[in-house]
Coordinates of C-alpha atoms in Angstrom, one line a residue:
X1 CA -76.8 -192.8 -13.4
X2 CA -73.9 -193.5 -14.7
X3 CA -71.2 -190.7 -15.5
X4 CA -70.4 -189.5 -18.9
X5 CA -66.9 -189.4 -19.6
X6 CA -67.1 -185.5 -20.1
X7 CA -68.5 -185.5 -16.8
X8 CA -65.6 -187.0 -15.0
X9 CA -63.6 -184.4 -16.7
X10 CA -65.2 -181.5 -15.5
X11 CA -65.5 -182.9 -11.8
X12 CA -62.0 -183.9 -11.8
X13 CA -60.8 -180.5 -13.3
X14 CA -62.8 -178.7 -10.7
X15 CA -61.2 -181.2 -7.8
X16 CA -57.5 -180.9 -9.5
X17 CA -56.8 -177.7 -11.5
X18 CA -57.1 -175.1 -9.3
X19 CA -56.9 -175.1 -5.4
X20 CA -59.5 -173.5 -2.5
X21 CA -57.0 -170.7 -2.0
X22 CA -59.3 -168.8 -4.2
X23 CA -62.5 -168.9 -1.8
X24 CA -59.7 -168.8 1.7
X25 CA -57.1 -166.6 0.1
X26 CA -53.9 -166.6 1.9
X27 CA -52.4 -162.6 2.4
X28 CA -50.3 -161.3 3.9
X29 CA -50.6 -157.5 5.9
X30 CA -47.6 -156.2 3.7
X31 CA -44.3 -157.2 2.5
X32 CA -43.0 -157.2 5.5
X33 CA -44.7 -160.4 6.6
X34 CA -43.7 -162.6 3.8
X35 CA -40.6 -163.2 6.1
X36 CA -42.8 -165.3 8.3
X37 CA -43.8 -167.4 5.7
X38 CA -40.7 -167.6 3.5
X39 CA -36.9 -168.0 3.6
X40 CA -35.9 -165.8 0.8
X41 CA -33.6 -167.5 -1.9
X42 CA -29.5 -167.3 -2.7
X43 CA -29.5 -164.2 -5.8
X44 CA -26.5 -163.3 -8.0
X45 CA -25.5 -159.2 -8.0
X46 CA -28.4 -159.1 -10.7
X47 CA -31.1 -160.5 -8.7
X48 CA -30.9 -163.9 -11.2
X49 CA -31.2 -167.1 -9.3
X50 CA -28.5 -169.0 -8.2
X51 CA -27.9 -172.6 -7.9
X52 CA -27.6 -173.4 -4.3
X53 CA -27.6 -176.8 -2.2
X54 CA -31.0 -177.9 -1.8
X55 CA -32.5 -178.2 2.0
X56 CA -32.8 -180.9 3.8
X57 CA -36.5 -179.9 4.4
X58 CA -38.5 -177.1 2.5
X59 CA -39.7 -176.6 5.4
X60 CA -37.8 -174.9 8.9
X61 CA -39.8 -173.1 11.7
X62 CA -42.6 -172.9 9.5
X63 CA -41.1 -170.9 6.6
X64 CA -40.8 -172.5 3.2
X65 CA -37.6 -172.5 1.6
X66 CA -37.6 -170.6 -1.7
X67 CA -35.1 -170.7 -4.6
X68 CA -33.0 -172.7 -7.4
X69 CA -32.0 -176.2 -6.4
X70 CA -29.1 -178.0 -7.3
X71 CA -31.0 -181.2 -6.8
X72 CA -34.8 -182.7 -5.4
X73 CA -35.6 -181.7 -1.5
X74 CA -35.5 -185.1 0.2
X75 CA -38.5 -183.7 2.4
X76 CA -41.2 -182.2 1.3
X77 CA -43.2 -181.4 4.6
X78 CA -45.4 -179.0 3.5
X79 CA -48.1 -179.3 5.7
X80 CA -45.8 -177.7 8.8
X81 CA -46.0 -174.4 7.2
X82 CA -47.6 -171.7 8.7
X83 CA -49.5 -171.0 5.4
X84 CA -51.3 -174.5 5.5
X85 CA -51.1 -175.2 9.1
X86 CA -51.0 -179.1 8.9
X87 CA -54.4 -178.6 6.5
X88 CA -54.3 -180.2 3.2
X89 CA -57.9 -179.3 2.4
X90 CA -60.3 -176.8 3.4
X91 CA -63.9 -176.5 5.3
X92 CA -65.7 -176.8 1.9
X93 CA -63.6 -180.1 1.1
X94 CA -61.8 -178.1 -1.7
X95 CA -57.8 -178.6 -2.0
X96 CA -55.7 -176.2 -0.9
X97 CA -52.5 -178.4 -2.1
X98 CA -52.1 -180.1 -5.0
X99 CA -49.5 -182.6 -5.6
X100 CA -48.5 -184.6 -9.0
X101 CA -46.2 -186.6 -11.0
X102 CA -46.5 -187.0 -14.3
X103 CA -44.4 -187.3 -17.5
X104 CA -44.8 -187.3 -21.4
X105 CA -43.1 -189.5 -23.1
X106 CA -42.0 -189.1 -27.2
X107 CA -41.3 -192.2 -29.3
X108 CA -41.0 -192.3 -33.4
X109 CA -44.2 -193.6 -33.5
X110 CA -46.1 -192.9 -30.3
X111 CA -46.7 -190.1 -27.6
X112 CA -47.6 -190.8 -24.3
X113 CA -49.1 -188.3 -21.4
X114 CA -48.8 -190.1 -17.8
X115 CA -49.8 -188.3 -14.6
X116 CA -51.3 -188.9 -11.0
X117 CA -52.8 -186.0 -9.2
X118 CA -53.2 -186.2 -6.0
X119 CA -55.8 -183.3 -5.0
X120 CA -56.3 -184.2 -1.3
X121 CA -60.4 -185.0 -1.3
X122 CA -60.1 -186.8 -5.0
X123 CA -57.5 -187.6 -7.4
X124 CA -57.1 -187.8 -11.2
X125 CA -54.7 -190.3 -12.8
X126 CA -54.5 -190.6 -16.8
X127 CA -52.6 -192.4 -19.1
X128 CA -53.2 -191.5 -23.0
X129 CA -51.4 -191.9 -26.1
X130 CA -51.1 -190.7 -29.7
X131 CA -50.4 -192.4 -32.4
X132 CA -47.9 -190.4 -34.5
X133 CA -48.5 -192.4 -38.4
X134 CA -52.1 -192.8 -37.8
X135 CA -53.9 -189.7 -35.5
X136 CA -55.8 -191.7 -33.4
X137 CA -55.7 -191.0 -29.4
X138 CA -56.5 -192.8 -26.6
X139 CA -57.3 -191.5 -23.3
X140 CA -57.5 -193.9 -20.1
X141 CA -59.3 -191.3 -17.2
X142 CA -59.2 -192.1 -13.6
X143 CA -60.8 -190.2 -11.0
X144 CA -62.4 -191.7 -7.7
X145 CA -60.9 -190.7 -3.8
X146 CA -57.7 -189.6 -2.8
X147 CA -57.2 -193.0 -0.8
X148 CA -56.9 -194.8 -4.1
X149 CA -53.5 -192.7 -5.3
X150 CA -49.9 -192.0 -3.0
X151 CA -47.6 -189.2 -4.4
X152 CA -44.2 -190.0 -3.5
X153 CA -42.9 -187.5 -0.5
X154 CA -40.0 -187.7 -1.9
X155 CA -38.3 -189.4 -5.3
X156 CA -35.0 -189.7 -3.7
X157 CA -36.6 -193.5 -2.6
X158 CA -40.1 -193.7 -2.6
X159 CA -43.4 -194.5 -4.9
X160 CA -46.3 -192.9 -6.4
X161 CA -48.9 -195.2 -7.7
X162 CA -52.8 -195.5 -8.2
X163 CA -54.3 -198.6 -7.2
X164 CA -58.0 -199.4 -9.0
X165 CA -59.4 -202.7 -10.6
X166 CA -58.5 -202.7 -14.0
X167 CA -55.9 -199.7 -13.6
X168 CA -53.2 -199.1 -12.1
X169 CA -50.2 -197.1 -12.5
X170 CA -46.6 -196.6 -10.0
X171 CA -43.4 -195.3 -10.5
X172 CA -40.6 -196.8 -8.1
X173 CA -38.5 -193.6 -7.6
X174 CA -34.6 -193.9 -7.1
X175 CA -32.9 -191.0 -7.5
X176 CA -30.5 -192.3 -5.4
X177 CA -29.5 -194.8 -7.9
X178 CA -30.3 -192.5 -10.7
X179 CA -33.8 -193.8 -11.9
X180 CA -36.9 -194.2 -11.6
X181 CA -39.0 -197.6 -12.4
X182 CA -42.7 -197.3 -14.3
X183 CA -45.1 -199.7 -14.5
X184 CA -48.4 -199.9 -15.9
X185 CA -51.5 -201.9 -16.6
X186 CA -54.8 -201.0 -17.6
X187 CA -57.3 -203.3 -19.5
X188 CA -59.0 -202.5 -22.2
X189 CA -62.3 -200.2 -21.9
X190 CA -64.3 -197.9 -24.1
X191 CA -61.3 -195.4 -22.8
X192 CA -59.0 -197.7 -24.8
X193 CA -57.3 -200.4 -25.8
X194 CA -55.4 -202.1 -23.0
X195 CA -52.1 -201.0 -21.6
X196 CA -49.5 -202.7 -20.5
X197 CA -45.6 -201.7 -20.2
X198 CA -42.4 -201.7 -17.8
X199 CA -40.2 -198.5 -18.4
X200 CA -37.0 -196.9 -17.0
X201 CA -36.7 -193.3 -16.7
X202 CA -33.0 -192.6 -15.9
X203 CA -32.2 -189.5 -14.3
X204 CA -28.4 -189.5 -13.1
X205 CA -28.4 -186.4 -11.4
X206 CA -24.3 -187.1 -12.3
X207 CA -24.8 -186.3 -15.6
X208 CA -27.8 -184.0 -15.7
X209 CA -28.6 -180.9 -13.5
X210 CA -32.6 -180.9 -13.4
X211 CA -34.9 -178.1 -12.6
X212 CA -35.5 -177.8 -8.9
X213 CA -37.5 -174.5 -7.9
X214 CA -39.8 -173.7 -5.1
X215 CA -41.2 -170.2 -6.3
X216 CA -43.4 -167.7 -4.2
X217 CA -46.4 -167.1 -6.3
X218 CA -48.9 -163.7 -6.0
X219 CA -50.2 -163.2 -2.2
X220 CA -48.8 -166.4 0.2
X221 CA -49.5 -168.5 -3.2
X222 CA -46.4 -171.3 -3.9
X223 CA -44.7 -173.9 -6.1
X224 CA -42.4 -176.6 -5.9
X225 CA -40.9 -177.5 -9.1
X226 CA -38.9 -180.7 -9.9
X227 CA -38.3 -180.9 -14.1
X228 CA -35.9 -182.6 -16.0
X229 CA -35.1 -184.8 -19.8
X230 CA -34.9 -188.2 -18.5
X231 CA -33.7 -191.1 -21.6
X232 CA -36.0 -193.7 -21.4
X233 CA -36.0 -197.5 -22.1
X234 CA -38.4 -200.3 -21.8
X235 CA -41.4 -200.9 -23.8
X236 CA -45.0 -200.1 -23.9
X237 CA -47.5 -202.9 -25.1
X238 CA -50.9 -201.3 -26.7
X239 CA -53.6 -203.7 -27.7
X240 CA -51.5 -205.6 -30.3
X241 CA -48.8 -203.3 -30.9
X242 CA -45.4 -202.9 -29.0
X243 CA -43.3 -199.6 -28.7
X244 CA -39.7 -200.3 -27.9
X245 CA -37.7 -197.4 -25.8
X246 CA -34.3 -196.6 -26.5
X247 CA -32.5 -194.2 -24.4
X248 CA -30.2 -193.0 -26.9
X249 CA -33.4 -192.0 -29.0
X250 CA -36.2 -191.3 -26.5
X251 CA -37.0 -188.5 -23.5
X252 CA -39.4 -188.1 -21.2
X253 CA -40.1 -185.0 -19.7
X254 CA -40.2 -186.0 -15.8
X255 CA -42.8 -183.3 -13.7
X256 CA -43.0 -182.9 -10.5
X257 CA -45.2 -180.4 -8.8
X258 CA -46.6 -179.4 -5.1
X259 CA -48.5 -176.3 -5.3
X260 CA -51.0 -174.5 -3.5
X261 CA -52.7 -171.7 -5.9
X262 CA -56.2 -169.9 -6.8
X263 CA -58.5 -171.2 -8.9
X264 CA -58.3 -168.4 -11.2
X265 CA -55.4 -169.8 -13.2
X266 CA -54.3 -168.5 -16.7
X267 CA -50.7 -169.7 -18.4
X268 CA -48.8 -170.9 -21.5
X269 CA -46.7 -173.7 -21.1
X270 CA -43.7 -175.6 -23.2
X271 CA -41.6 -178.5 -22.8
X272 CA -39.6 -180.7 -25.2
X273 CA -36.1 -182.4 -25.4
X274 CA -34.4 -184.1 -28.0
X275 CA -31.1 -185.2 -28.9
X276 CA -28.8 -182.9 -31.1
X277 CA -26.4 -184.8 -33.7
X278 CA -23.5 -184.7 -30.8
X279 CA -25.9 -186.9 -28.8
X280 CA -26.4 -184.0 -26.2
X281 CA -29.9 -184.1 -24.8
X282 CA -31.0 -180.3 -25.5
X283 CA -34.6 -179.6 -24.6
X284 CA -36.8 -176.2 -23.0
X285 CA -38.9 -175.5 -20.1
X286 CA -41.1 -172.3 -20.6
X287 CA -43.8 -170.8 -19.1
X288 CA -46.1 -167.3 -19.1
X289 CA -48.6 -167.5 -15.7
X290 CA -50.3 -164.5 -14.4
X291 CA -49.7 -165.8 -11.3
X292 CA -46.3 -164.9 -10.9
X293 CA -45.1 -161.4 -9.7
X294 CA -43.8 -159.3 -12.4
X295 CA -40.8 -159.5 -10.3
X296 CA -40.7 -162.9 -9.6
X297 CA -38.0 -165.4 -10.9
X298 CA -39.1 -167.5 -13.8
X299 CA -39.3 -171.4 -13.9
X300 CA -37.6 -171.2 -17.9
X301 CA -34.8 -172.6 -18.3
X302 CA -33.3 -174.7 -20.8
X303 CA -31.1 -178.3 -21.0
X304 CA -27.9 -179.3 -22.8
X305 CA -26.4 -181.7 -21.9
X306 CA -25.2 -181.7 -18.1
X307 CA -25.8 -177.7 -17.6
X308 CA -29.1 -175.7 -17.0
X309 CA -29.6 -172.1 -18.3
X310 CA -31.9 -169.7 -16.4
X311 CA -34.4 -167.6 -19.1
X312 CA -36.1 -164.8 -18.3
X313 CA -39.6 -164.0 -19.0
X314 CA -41.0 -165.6 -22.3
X315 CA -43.7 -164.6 -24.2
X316 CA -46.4 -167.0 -25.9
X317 CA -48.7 -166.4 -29.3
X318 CA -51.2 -168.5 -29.4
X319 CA -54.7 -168.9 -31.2
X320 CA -57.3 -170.3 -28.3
X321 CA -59.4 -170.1 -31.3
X322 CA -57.9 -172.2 -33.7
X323 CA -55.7 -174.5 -31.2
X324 CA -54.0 -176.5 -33.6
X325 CA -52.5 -173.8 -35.6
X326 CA -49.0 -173.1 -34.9
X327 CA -47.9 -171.8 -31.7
X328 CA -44.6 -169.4 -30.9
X329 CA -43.0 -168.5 -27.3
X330 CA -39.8 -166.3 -27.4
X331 CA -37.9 -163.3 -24.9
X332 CA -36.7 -160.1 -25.5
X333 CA -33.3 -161.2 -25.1
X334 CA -33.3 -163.5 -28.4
X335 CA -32.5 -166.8 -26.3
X336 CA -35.6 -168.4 -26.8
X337 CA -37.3 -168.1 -30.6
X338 CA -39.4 -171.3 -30.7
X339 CA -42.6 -172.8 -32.8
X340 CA -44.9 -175.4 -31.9
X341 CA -47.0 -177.3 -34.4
X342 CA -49.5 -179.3 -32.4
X343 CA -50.9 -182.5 -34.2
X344 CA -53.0 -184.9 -30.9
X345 CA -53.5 -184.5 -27.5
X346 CA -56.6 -183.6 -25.2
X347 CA -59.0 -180.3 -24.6
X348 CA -61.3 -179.9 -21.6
X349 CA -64.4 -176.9 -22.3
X350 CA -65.7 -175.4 -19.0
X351 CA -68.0 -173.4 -20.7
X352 CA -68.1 -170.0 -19.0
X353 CA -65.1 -171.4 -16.6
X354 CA -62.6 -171.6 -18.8
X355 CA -60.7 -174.1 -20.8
X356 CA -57.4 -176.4 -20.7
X357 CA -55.7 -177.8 -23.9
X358 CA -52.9 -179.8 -23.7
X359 CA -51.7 -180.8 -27.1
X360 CA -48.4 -183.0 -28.2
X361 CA -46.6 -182.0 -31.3
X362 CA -42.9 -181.0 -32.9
X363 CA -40.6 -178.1 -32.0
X364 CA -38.8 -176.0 -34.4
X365 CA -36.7 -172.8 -33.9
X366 CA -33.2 -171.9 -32.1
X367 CA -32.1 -171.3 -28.4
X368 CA -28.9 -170.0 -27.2
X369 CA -27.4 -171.3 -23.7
X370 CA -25.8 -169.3 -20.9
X371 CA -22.7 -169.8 -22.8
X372 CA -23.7 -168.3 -26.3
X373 CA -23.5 -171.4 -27.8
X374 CA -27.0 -171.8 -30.9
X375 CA -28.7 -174.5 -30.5
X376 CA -31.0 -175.5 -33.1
X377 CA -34.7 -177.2 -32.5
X378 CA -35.4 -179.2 -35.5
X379 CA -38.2 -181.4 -35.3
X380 CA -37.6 -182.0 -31.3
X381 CA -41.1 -183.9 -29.5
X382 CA -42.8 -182.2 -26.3
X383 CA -45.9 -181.0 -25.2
X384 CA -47.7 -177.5 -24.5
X385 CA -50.2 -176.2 -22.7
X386 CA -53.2 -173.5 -22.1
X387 CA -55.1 -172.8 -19.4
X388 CA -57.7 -170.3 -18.9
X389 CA -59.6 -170.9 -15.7
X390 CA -62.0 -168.2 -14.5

């Protein structure tokens, strides 16, 4: 029989959104023990994270390294820590880490969500896109073995591509040369009309200080995050229709993630950029997850220009009732005072698991740097997203 398009959904959430740590979960006997597992990050005098040189691996005698990042780890060798022990799946077949690249990327006219999950026993690669004047989305949905996807080790010179007929997706990664080369090409299905486009993402780690985090999660639960604004140039072709790139204009939102979590999984997420009428890129990373440690340093942070600012906790309203009315995320400290008004974008119902939106849409609001300075959000392009697994 063949499957429904909803049911490739809700096998390839079940295969990619949450990990088998929730069936094996990882503890340890007390604090004392997370020593073993962890190198414990460079902290200012207030316990805030500080930037520090990035190891050569995130792993050393079996302990991941944890903190802020001045750039990308150049090896990511998970598997040699003592908390996976060289095992990238469980028993059951379940994933106990997850690895992905993805990206949105905001044009006047279009929106488009790229990612390839790699979840060990099966992988999910999508491509959709929104069209901004007219409403109507597209969603092209891979899912099939892992053996059909690489995730780049590293993006300091490496690749991550899916490889299926009539799809297939791979970004060229060059951080060393400050970019990193998409290309895509997927024929026309009932998904879609077909795809076809050769982009540049440049990220010039000379002019642009990225997110790079490795955070201890609750129990001996961790994630590696690699974020950052990238310009963008080339062009997309879609059916008949052509959307040009122009990096003075355009951002993606470059994610990179390696993580090895539960399955119960529940967070509010934000991330936009946009260009402010000094030509600075200023954009936001924010996110609530019960999965972090009240005490635990937060991935928010936000962009302008060449510097990164560290926020602290943010708070999220949102409606999972009525999804597409406006959403707000702001702190305590006034930094961050921010409204999302979603308008495309996809939603996956679990039923009595849980659900997932992920919605594209503009950003309005203000957010203040590390050096005082106001920034205001007027009409910048991003993405959110809600989870609720379990």
């Amino acid at each position: 029989m063949a499957m429904t398009r909803r049911d490739m959904w809700k096998r390839g959430a079940a295969a990619c959104l949450g990990s088998a740590a929730a069936f094996l979960p990882a503890r340890a006997d007390g604090p004392q023990d997370y020593g073993r597992y962890f190198r414990l990050p460079a902290a200012g005098p207030s316990g805030s994270p500080v930037l520090e040189d990035a190891p050569k691996s995130i792993v050393e005698d079996g302990r991941i390294a944890t903190g802020l990042f001045k750039t990308p780890v150049r090896h990511m060798n998970l598997l040699d820590s003592r908390i996976l022990h060289g095992k990238a799946t469980c028993w059951l077949g379940l994933p106990r880490l997850l690895e992905w690249i993805g990206a949105g990327m905001a044009h006047p006219d279009w929106y488009f969500g790229f990612i390839i999950v790699d979840a060990k026993s099966a992988h999910l690669s999508v491509l959709y896109g929104y069209n901004r004047k007219t409403g109507a989305l597209f969603s092209h949905d891979s899912l099939g073995p892992s053996r059909q996807v690489r995730v780049a080790e590293s993006l300091w010179n490496d690749s991550t591509r899916v490889e299926k007929s009539g799809f297939s997706m791979s970004v060229l990664h060059r951080l060393e040369k400050g970019f990193h080369q998409v290309s895509i090409d997927i024929k026309e299905s009932a998904q879609g009309p077909p795809v076809r486009g050769n982009l540049t993402w440049h990220e010039d780690l000379e002019k642009t200080q990225p997110l790079v985090m490795m955070s201890q999660l609750d129990g001996l639960h961790f994630v590696y995050n690699h974020k950052a604004q990238m310009p963008i140039e080339g062009s997309m072709k879609i059916g008949g229709e052509e959307a040009v790139f122009d990096p003075l204009r355009d951002l993606a939102n470059l994610g990179e993630v390696r993580s090895h979590s539960g399955l119960k999984n529940h967070y509010n997420w934000f991330n936009f950029g946009g260009f402010n009428r000094e030509g600075r890129v200023v954009g936001l990373n924010a996110l609530s997850s019960r999965q972090r440690p009240e005490h635990s340093w937060t991935e928010n942070c936000m962009w302008v220009g060449d510097t990164l600012s560290m926020v602290g906790p943010v708070h999220f309203e949102v409606d999972p009732r009525n999804i597409m009315q406006p959403w707000r995320a702001y702190d305590k400290a006034g930094r961050v005072d921010v409204t999302f008004h979603p308008e495309g974008g996809k939603s996956i119902m679990l039923g009595f698991l849980g659900r997932y939106h992920q919605k594209c849409g503009c950003f309005r609001g203000t957010l203040i740097d590390d050096a005082g300075e106001h920034h205001e959000v007027t009409d910048y392009y991003g993405c959110a997203e809600s989870m609720a697994v379990f």
